Short mmCIF file of C-alpha atoms and ligand atoms in Angstrom, two decimals:
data_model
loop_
_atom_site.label_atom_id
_atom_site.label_comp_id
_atom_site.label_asym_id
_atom_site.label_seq_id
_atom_site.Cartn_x
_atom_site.Cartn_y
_atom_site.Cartn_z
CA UNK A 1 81.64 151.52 84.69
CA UNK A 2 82.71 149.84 88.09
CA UNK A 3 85.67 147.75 87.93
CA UNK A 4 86.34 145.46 91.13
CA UNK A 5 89.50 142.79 91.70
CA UNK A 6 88.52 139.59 91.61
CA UNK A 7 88.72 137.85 95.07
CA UNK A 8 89.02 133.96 94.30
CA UNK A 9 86.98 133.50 97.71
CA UNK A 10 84.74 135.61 97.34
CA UNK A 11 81.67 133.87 96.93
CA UNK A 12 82.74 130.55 99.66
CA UNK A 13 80.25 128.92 97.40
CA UNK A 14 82.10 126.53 95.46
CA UNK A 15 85.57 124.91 96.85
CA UNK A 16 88.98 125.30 95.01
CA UNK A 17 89.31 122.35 92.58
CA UNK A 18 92.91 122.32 92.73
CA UNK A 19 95.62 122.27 90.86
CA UNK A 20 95.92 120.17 87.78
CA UNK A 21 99.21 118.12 87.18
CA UNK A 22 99.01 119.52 83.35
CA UNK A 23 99.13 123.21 85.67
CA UNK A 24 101.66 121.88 88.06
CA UNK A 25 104.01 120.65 85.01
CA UNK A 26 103.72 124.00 83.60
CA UNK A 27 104.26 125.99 86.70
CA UNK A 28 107.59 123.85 87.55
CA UNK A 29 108.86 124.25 83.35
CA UNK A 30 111.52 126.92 84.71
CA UNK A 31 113.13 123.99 86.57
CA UNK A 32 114.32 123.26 83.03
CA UNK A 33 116.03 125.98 81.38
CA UNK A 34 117.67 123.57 78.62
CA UNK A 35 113.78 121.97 78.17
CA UNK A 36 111.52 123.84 75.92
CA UNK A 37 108.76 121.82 77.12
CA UNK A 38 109.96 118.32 76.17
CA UNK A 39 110.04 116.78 79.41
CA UNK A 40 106.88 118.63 80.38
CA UNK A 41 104.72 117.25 77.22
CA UNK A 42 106.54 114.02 78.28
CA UNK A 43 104.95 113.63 81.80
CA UNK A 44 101.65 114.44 80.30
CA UNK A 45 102.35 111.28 77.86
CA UNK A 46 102.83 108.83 80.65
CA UNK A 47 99.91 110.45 82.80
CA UNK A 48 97.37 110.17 79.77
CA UNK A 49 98.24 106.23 79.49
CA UNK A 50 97.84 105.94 83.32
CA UNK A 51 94.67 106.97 82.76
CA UNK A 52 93.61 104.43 80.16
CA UNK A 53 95.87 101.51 82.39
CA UNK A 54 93.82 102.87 85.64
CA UNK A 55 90.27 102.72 83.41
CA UNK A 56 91.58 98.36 82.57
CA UNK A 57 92.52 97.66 85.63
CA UNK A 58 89.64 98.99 87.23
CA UNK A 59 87.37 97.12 84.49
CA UNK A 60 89.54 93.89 84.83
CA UNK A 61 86.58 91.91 86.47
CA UNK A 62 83.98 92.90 84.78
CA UNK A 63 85.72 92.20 81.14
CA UNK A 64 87.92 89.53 80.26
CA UNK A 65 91.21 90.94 80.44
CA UNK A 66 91.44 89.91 84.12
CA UNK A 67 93.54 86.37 84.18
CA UNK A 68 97.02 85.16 82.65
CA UNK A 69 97.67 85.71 79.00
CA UNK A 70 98.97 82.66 78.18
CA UNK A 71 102.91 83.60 77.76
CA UNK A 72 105.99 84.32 79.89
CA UNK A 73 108.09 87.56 79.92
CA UNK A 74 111.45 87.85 79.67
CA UNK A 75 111.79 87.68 82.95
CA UNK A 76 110.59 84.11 83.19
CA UNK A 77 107.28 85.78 84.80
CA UNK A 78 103.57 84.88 83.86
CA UNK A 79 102.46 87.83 81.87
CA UNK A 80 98.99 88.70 82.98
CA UNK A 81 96.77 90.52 79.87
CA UNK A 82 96.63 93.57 81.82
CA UNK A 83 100.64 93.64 81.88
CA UNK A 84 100.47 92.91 77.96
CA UNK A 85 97.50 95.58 77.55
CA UNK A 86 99.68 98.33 80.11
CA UNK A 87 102.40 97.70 77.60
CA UNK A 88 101.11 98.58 74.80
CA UNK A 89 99.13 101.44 75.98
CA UNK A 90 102.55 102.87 77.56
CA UNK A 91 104.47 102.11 74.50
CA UNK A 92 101.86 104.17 72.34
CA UNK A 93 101.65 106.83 74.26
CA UNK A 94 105.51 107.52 74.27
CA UNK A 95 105.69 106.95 70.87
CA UNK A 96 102.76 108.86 69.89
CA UNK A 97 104.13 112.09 72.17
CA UNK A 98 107.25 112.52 69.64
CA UNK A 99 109.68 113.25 72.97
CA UNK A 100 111.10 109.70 73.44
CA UNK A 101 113.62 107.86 71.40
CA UNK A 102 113.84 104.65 72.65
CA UNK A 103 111.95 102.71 75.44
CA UNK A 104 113.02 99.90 78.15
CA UNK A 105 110.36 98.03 79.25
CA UNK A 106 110.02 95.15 81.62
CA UNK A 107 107.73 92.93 79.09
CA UNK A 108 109.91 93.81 76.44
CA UNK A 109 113.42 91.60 76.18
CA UNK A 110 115.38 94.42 73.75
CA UNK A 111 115.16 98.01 73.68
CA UNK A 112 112.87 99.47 71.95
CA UNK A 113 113.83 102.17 69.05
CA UNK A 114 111.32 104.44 68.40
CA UNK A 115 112.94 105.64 65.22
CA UNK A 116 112.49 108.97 66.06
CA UNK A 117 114.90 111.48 64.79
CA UNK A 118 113.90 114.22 66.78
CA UNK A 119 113.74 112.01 70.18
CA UNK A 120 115.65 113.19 73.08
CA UNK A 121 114.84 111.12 76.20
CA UNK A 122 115.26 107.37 77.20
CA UNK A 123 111.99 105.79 78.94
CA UNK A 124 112.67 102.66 81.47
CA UNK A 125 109.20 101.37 82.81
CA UNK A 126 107.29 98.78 84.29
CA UNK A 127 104.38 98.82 82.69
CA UNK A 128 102.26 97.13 85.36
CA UNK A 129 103.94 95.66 88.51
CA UNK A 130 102.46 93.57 91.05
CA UNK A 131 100.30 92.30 88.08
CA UNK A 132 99.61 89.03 89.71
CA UNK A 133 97.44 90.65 92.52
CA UNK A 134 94.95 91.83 89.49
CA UNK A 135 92.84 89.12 90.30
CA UNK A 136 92.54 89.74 93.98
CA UNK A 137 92.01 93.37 94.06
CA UNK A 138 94.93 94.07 95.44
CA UNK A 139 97.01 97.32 94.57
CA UNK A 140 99.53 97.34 91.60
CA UNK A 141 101.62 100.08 89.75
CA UNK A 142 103.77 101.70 87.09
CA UNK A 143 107.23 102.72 87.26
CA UNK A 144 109.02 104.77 84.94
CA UNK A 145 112.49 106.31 85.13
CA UNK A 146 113.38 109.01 82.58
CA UNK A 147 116.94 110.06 81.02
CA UNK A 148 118.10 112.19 78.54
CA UNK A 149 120.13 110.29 75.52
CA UNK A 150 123.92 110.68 75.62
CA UNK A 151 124.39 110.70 72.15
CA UNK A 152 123.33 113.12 69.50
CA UNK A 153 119.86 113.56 68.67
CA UNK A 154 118.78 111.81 65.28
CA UNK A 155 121.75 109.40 65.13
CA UNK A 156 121.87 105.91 66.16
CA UNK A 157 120.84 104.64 69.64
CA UNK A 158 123.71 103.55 71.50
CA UNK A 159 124.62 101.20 74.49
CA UNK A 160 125.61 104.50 76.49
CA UNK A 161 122.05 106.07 75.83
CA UNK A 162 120.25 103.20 77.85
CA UNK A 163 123.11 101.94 79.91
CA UNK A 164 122.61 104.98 82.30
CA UNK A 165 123.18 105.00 86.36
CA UNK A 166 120.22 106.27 88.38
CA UNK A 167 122.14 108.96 88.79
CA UNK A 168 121.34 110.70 85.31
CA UNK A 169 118.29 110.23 85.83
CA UNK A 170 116.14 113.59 84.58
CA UNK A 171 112.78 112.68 85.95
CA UNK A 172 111.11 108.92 87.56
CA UNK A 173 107.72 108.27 89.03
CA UNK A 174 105.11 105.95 89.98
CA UNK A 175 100.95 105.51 88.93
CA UNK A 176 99.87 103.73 92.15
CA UNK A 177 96.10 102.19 91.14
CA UNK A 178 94.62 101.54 94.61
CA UNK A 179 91.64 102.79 96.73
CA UNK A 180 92.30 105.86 94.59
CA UNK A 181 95.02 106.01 92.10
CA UNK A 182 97.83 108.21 92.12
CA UNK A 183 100.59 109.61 89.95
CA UNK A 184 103.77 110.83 92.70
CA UNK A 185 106.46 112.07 90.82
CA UNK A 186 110.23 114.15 91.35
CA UNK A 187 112.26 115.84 88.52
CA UNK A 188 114.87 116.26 91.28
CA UNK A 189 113.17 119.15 92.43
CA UNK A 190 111.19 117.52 95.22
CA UNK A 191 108.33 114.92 95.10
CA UNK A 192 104.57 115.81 94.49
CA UNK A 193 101.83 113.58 94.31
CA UNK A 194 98.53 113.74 92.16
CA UNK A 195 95.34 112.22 92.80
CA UNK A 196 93.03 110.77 90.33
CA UNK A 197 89.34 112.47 89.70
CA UNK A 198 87.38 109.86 87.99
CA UNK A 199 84.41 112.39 87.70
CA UNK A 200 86.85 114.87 86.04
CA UNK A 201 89.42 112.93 83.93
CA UNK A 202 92.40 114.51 85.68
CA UNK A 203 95.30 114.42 88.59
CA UNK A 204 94.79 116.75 90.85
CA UNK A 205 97.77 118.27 93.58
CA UNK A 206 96.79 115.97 96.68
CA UNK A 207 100.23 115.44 98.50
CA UNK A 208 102.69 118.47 97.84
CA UNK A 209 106.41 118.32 98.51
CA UNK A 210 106.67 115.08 99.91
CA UNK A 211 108.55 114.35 102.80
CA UNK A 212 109.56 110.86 104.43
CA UNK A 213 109.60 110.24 107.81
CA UNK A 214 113.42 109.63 108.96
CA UNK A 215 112.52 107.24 111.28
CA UNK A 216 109.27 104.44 110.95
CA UNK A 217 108.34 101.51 113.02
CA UNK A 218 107.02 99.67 109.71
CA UNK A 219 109.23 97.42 107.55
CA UNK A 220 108.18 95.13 104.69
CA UNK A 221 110.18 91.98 103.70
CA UNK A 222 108.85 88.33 102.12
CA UNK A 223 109.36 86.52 105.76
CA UNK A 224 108.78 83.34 103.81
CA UNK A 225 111.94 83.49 102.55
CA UNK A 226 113.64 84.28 105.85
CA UNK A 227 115.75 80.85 105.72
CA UNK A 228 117.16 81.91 102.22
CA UNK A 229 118.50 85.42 103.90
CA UNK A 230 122.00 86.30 104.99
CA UNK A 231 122.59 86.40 108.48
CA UNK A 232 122.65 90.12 108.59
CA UNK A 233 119.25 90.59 107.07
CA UNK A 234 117.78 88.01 109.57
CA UNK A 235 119.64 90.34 112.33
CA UNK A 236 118.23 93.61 111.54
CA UNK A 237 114.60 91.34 111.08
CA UNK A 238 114.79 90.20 114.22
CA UNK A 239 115.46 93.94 115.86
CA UNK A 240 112.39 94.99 114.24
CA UNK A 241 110.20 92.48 116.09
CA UNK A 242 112.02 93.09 119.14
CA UNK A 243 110.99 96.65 118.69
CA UNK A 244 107.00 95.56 118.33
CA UNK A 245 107.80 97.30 114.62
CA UNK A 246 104.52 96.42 112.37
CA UNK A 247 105.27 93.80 109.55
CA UNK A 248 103.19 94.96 106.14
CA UNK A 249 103.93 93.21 103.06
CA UNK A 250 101.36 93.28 100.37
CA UNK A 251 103.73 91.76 97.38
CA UNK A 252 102.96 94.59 95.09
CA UNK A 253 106.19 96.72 95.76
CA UNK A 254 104.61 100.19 94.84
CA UNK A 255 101.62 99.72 97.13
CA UNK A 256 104.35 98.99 100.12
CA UNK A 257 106.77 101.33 98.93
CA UNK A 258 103.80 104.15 98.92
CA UNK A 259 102.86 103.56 102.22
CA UNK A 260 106.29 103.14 103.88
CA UNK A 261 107.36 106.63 102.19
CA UNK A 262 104.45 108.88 103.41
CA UNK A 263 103.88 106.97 107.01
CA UNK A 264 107.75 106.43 107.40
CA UNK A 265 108.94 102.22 106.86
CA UNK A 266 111.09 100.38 104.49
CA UNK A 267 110.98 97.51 102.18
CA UNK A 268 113.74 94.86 101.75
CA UNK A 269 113.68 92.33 98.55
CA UNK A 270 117.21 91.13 99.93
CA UNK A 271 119.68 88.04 97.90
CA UNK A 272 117.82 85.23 98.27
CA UNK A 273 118.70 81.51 97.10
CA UNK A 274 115.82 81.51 93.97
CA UNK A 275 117.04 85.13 93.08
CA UNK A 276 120.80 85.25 94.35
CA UNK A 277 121.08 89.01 92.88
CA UNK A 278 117.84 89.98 94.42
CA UNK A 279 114.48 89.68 92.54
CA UNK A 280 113.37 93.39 91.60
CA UNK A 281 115.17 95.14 88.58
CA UNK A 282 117.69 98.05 88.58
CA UNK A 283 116.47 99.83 85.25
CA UNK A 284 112.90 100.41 85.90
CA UNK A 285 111.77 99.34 89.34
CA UNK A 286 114.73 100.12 91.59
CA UNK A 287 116.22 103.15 90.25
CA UNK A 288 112.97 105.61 89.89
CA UNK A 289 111.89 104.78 93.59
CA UNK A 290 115.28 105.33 94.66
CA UNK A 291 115.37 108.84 93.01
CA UNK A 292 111.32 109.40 94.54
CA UNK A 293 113.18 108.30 97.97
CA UNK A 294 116.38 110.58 98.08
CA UNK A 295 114.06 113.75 96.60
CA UNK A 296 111.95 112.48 99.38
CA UNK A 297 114.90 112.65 102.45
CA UNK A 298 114.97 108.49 102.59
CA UNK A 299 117.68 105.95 101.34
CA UNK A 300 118.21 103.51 98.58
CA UNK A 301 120.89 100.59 98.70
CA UNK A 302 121.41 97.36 97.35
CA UNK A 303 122.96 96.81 101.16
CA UNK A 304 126.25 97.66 100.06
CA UNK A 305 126.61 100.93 97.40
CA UNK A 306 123.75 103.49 97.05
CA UNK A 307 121.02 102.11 94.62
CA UNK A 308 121.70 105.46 92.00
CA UNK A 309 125.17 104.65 91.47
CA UNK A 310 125.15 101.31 90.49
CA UNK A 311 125.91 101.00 86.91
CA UNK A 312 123.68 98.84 84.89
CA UNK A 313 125.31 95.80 82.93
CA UNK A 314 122.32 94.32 81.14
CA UNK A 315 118.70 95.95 80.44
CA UNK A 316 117.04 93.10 83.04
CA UNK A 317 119.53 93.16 85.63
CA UNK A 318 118.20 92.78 88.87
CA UNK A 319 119.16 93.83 92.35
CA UNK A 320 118.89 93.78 96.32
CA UNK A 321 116.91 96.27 97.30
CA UNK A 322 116.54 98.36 101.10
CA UNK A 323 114.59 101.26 100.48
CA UNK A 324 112.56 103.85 103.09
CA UNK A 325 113.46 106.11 105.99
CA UNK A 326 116.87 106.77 106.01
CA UNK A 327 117.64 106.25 109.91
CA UNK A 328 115.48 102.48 109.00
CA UNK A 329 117.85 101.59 106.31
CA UNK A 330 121.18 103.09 108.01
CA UNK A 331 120.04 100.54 111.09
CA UNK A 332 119.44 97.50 108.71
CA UNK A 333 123.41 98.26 106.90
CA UNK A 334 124.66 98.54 110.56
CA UNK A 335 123.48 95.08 111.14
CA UNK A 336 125.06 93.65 107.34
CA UNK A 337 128.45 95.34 108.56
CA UNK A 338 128.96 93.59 111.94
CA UNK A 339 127.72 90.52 110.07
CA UNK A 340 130.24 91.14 107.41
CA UNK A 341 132.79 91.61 110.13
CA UNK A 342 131.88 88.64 111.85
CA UNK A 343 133.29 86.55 109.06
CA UNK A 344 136.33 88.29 109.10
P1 P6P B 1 107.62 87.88 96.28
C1 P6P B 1 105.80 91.72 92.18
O1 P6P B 1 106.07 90.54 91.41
C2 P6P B 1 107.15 92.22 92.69
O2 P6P B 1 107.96 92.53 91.61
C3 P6P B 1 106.96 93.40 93.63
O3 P6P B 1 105.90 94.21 93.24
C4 P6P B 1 106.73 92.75 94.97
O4 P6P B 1 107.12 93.55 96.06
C5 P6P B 1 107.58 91.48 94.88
O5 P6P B 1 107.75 91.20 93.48
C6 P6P B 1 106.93 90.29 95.53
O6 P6P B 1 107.83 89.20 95.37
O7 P6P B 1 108.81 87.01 95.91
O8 P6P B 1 107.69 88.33 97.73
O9 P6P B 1 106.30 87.32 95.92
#
């Protein structure tokens, strides 16, 4: 009897498919030694509801779940029925997965309490953000930051379970559904992004061990606002035009935040008059991407302290944001300082 080792390229036929994020999860389980697989089976939660979300959104035209729902959020915001539909599906699949014992969610004014003795991690999300470009066919995301709860499993969820800085963060990520739709990810080891194969049902590895450029010549800001900044935002605008930098704003902040992180950019959603504490929330929109950015080699502020260490007062709280290449956002806090000391 002949026995011969197999040579995966043997035959040059047929291309490697890749490697699953199910695979990937697996591979990267020793990162954990005090998580028998929670956090794993967790990421596999959120991914299977991206893929339902990315099915809806992609259907939104052709069904009628395109459009406004008819109600406001808690944030004051139009919910659009693919936010209310993301939601749900989000909210079901944590609760289904039996890791999660309480969820934050931007639709949602108070937590939610899963009721689940056995629960050990804390889900902030955004089910669907940029929702308003649905209509358009414009790009729009999830965002999802992941802790572990401070208290002992099985008893009572407390304030100090959900009230956590960015800092204790065990895991955040982002479903980008675009021109293909994407699941990047860090559980502080690094950030890997997985791309979506309709044909197949799965995330494949498609951007490993992402890096951000230190430097970028791209920056993102609402410029209709620009008489509503302070004087050191306007500054460090103005230097960016002086330097022929590219302005690219799409309104959906994981579409701009995407693009400035792989080509090197960043996005400001400064103070402005109609949001005096910035527009874009701490708990589940500014603290993942600020953990995906530092994994990533960029910078998070809120112009003042670093984004992760800011500790949250209310479940909705919202803050200024400058987020991207590090050397991008050290420039734009240059410009706030001599500002600051020009009032001095
Ligand atoms: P504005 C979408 O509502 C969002 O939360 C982000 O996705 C986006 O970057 C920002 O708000 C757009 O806000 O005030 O510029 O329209």
């Amino acid at each position: 009897m002949k026995i011969l080792p197999y040579q995966p390229n043997q035959s040059g036929l047929a291309y490697s498919v890749g490697t699953t994020l199910d695979r990937f999860i697996k591979s990267k389980q020793s990162d954990f030694p005090f998580a028998s697989g929670e956090l794993s089976q967790l990421l596999r939660d959120i991914a299977l509801a991206s893929k339902i979300v990315n099915r809806e959104t992609n259907r939104a035209g052709l069904s009628n779940i395109g459009g406004a729902f008819g109600q406001t959020n808690v944030q004051g915001e139009e919910q659009q029925k693919l936010d209310v539909i993301a939601n749900i599906r989000f909210i079901r699949a944590l609760s289904k997965g039996g890791e999660v014992c309480a969820i934050v969610s931007e639709e949602e004014d108070a937590v939610i309490d899963l009721q689940n003795k056995s629960g050990k991690y804390v889900v902030a999300i955004d089910p669907l953000d940029g929702s308003s470009n649905i209509d358009v066919n414009i790009s729009i995301g999830t965002i999802f930051s992941i802790y572990r709860r401070k208290t002992p499993v099985g008893s009572p969820i407390l304030e100090e379970d959900i009230m956590q800085p960015g800092t204790e963060q065990v895991a955040s990520g982002y479903i980008l559904y675009g021109s293909s739709t994407m699941l990047v990810y860090t559980t502080g080891f690094g950030v890997n992004g997985f791309t979506y194969e309709q044909s197949l049902g799965d995330f494949f590895l498609s951007h490993p061990s992402i890096q951000a450029p230190e430097n970028g010549s791209i920056y993102s800001i609402n410029e209709g606002t620009q008489n509503e900044w302070e004087n050191g935002v306007r500054a460090y605008v103005d230097s960016c035009k002086n330097k022929n930098y590219s302005a690219r704003y799409i309104g959906s902040l994981v579409a701009d935040f995407h693009r400035n992180l792989l080509k090197g950019g960043i996005y400001i959603y400064p103070a402005t008059k109609k949001n005096p504490h910035g527009k874009l929330r701490l708990m589940y929109e500014a603290n993942a991407l600020a953990f995906i950015a530092e994994q990533a080699g960029g910078t998070a502020t809120d112009g003042s302290k670093r984004i992760l260490e800011i500790q949250p007062k209310s479940l909705h709280q919202r803050t200024p944001l400058f987020i991207g290449s590090k050397k991008m956002v050290k420039d734009a806090l240059s410009y706030f300082q001599k500002s600051a000391a020009s009032l001095l």
